[in-house]
PDB file of C-alpha atoms in Angstrom:
ATOM      1  CA  MET U  34     -13.126 -29.231 -16.211  1.00 87.00           C
ATOM      2  CA  LYS U  35     -14.165 -29.496 -19.669  1.00 89.00           C
ATOM      3  CA  ALA U  36     -17.639 -29.006 -18.558  1.00 92.00           C
ATOM      4  CA  ASN U  37     -16.840 -25.717 -16.808  1.00 93.00           C
ATOM      5  CA  ILE U  38     -15.271 -24.567 -20.218  1.00 93.00           C
ATOM      6  CA  ALA U  39     -18.086 -25.320 -22.356  1.00 94.00           C
ATOM      7  CA  LEU U  40     -20.391 -23.798 -19.716  1.00 95.00           C
ATOM      8  CA  TYR U  41     -18.419 -20.875 -19.701  1.00 94.00           C
ATOM      9  CA  LYS U  42     -18.514 -20.461 -23.386  1.00 93.00           C
ATOM     10  CA  ASP U  43     -22.400 -20.804 -23.315  1.00 95.00           C
ATOM     11  CA  PHE U  44     -22.436 -18.130 -20.495  1.00 94.00           C
ATOM     12  CA  GLN U  45     -20.309 -15.878 -22.729  1.00 91.00           C
ATOM     13  CA  GLU U  46     -22.426 -16.236 -25.947  1.00 91.00           C
ATOM     14  CA  THR U  47     -25.689 -15.833 -24.090  1.00 92.00           C
ATOM     15  CA  LEU U  48     -24.240 -12.541 -22.243  1.00 92.00           C
ATOM     16  CA  GLN U  49     -23.316 -10.704 -25.824  1.00 88.00           C
ATOM     17  CA  GLU U  50     -26.997  -9.534 -25.402  1.00 87.00           C
ATOM     18  CA  PHE U  51     -26.593  -8.530 -21.808  1.00 88.00           C
ATOM     19  CA  GLU U  52     -26.672  -4.777 -21.692  1.00 88.00           C
ATOM     20  CA  MET U  53     -24.583  -4.154 -18.340  1.00 90.00           C
ATOM     21  CA  PRO U  54     -20.969  -4.490 -17.905  1.00 91.00           C
ATOM     22  CA  TYR U  55     -19.971  -7.793 -16.226  1.00 92.00           C
ATOM     23  CA  GLN U  56     -17.235  -9.939 -15.282  1.00 94.00           C
ATOM     24  CA  LEU U  57     -17.121 -13.780 -16.162  1.00 96.00           C
ATOM     25  CA  TRP U  58     -14.612 -16.216 -14.916  1.00 96.00           C
ATOM     26  CA  ILE U  59     -13.933 -19.804 -13.602  1.00 97.00           C
ATOM     27  CA  GLU U  60     -12.453 -20.590 -10.314  1.00 97.00           C
ATOM     28  CA  ILE U  61     -10.776 -23.987  -9.765  1.00 96.00           C
ATOM     29  CA  VAL U  62      -9.834 -25.058  -6.086  1.00 96.00           C
ATOM     30  CA  GLU U  63      -6.828 -27.334  -5.958  1.00 94.00           C
ATOM     31  CA  GLU U  64      -7.692 -28.864  -2.779  1.00 94.00           C
ATOM     32  CA  ASP U  65     -11.478 -29.511  -3.178  1.00 94.00           C
ATOM     33  CA  ALA U  66     -13.223 -29.721  -6.544  1.00 92.00           C
ATOM     34  CA  SER U  67     -16.685 -29.368  -5.087  1.00 94.00           C
ATOM     35  CA  LEU U  68     -15.570 -25.512  -4.731  1.00 95.00           C
ATOM     36  CA  ASP U  69     -14.714 -25.144  -8.115  1.00 96.00           C
ATOM     37  CA  ALA U  70     -17.366 -22.507  -9.733  1.00 96.00           C
ATOM     38  CA  ILE U  71     -18.010 -20.305 -12.706  1.00 97.00           C
ATOM     39  CA  TYR U  72     -18.758 -16.666 -11.636  1.00 96.00           C
ATOM     40  CA  LEU U  73     -20.640 -13.707 -13.079  1.00 95.00           C
ATOM     41  CA  HIS U  74     -20.400 -10.580 -11.278  1.00 94.00           C
ATOM     42  CA  THR U  75     -22.068  -7.227 -12.254  1.00 93.00           C
ATOM     43  CA  SER U  76     -22.426  -3.851 -10.482  1.00 91.00           C
ATOM     44  CA  ASN U  77     -24.694  -4.192  -7.118  1.00 86.00           C
ATOM     45  CA  PRO U  78     -26.750  -1.454  -5.430  1.00 88.00           C
ATOM     46  CA  ASN U  79     -25.786  -2.966  -2.092  1.00 89.00           C
ATOM     47  CA  GLU U  80     -21.919  -2.419  -2.502  1.00 88.00           C
ATOM     48  CA  ASN U  81     -19.400  -0.773  -4.939  1.00 89.00           C
ATOM     49  CA  ASN U  82     -17.201  -3.580  -5.674  1.00 89.00           C
ATOM     50  CA  PHE U  83     -17.478  -3.496  -9.725  1.00 91.00           C
ATOM     51  CA  PRO U  84     -15.375  -4.290 -11.330  1.00 91.00           C
ATOM     52  CA  PHE U  85     -14.455  -6.968  -8.594  1.00 90.00           C
ATOM     53  CA  LYS U  86     -10.626  -7.347  -8.157  1.00 90.00           C
ATOM     54  CA  ILE U  87      -8.607  -9.821  -6.401  1.00 90.00           C
ATOM     55  CA  ASP U  88      -5.330  -9.192  -4.799  1.00 88.00           C
ATOM     56  CA  ASN U  89      -2.226 -11.048  -5.332  1.00 92.00           C
ATOM     57  CA  VAL U  90      -3.068 -13.078  -8.595  1.00 95.00           C
ATOM     58  CA  ASN U  91      -0.033 -14.622 -10.003  1.00 96.00           C
ATOM     59  CA  ARG U  92      -0.520 -14.163 -13.684  1.00 93.00           C
ATOM     60  CA  ASN U  93       2.570 -15.965 -14.642  1.00 93.00           C
ATOM     61  CA  CYS U  94       1.774 -19.075 -12.600  1.00 94.00           C
ATOM     62  CA  THR U  95       2.484 -22.800 -13.463  1.00 93.00           C
ATOM     63  CA  ILE U  96      -0.522 -24.493 -14.616  1.00 93.00           C
ATOM     64  CA  PRO U  97      -0.966 -27.760 -12.982  1.00 91.00           C
ATOM     65  CA  THR U  98      -0.773 -30.810 -15.154  1.00 92.00           C
ATOM     66  CA  TYR U  99      -4.472 -31.861 -14.788  1.00 90.00           C
ATOM     67  CA  LEU U 100      -5.125 -28.457 -16.569  1.00 91.00           C
ATOM     68  CA  ASN U 101      -2.849 -29.146 -19.437  1.00 90.00           C
ATOM     69  CA  GLY U 102      -4.567 -30.066 -22.684  1.00 88.00           C
ATOM     70  CA  VAL U 103      -7.803 -28.929 -21.077  1.00 91.00           C
ATOM     71  CA  ILE U 104      -7.212 -25.167 -21.089  1.00 93.00           C
ATOM     72  CA  ASN U 105      -6.139 -23.594 -24.402  1.00 93.00           C
ATOM     73  CA  LEU U 106      -3.560 -21.086 -23.361  1.00 93.00           C
ATOM     74  CA  ASN U 107      -4.031 -19.401 -26.773  1.00 93.00           C
ATOM     75  CA  GLU U 108      -7.681 -18.803 -25.801  1.00 94.00           C
ATOM     76  CA  PHE U 109      -7.515 -18.438 -21.685  1.00 95.00           C
ATOM     77  CA  ASN U 110      -5.594 -16.558 -19.258  1.00 95.00           C
ATOM     78  CA  VAL U 111      -5.072 -18.578 -16.359  1.00 96.00           C
ATOM     79  CA  GLY U 112      -3.982 -16.847 -12.842  1.00 96.00           C
ATOM     80  CA  GLN U 113      -3.364 -18.048  -9.433  1.00 97.00           C
ATOM     81  CA  TYR U 114      -3.803 -17.016  -5.880  1.00 96.00           C
ATOM     82  CA  LYS U 115      -3.789 -18.284  -2.425  1.00 95.00           C
ATOM     83  CA  SER U 116      -6.516 -18.187   0.170  1.00 91.00           C
ATOM     84  CA  GLU U 117      -5.992 -19.092   3.735  1.00 91.00           C
ATOM     85  CA  SER U 118      -6.331 -22.737   3.131  1.00 92.00           C
ATOM     86  CA  SER U 119      -6.306 -23.359  -0.472  1.00 95.00           C
ATOM     87  CA  THR U 120      -4.646 -22.699  -4.063  1.00 96.00           C
ATOM     88  CA  ILE U 121      -7.158 -21.129  -6.506  1.00 97.00           C
ATOM     89  CA  TYR U 122      -6.713 -20.800 -10.313  1.00 97.00           C
ATOM     90  CA  LEU U 123      -8.712 -18.268 -12.228  1.00 96.00           C
ATOM     91  CA  ILE U 124      -9.447 -18.840 -15.690  1.00 96.00           C
ATOM     92  CA  GLN U 125     -10.786 -16.133 -18.125  1.00 95.00           C
ATOM     93  CA  LYS U 126     -10.996 -15.706 -21.944  1.00 92.00           C
ATOM     94  CA  LYS U 127      -8.121 -13.394 -23.282  1.00 90.00           C
ATOM     95  CA  LEU U 128     -10.547 -11.728 -25.756  1.00 79.00           C
ATOM     96  CA  LEU U 129     -13.409 -10.495 -23.674  1.00 79.00           C
ATOM     97  CA  GLU U 130     -16.781  -9.395 -25.055  1.00 76.00           C
ATOM     98  CA  LYS U 131     -17.591  -5.664 -25.337  1.00 75.00           C
ATOM     99  CA  ARG U 132     -19.351  -5.206 -22.043  1.00 78.00           C
ATOM    100  CA  GLU U 133     -16.944  -7.843 -20.271  1.00 80.00           C
ATOM    101  CA  GLU U 134     -14.529  -6.815 -17.807  1.00 82.00           C
ATOM    102  CA  SER U 135     -11.179  -8.455 -16.710  1.00 86.00           C
ATOM    103  CA  ILE U 136     -10.881 -10.068 -13.259  1.00 80.00           C
TER     104      ILE U 136
END
């Protein structure tokens, strides 16, 4: 998880020069760490789905113990949603860059 946070911060720094609006977030899949990912989303000529929104995100969720001490809650927002078979945590910086959109 610490590597995901470090990579997220590297992406965010690199994207400061990016000229298009974008969304950047981390997803942690509680049941399968191999599905954890960092997502970068921009507008797409094939579909009008920017900004991307996920329905039913609980933004007041209880953070799992394995994220305590790893996620700085003064720096990051954490939300939770459920898919058909998984519980997924969304992590995104609280202070977004000038062209960055909230998820």
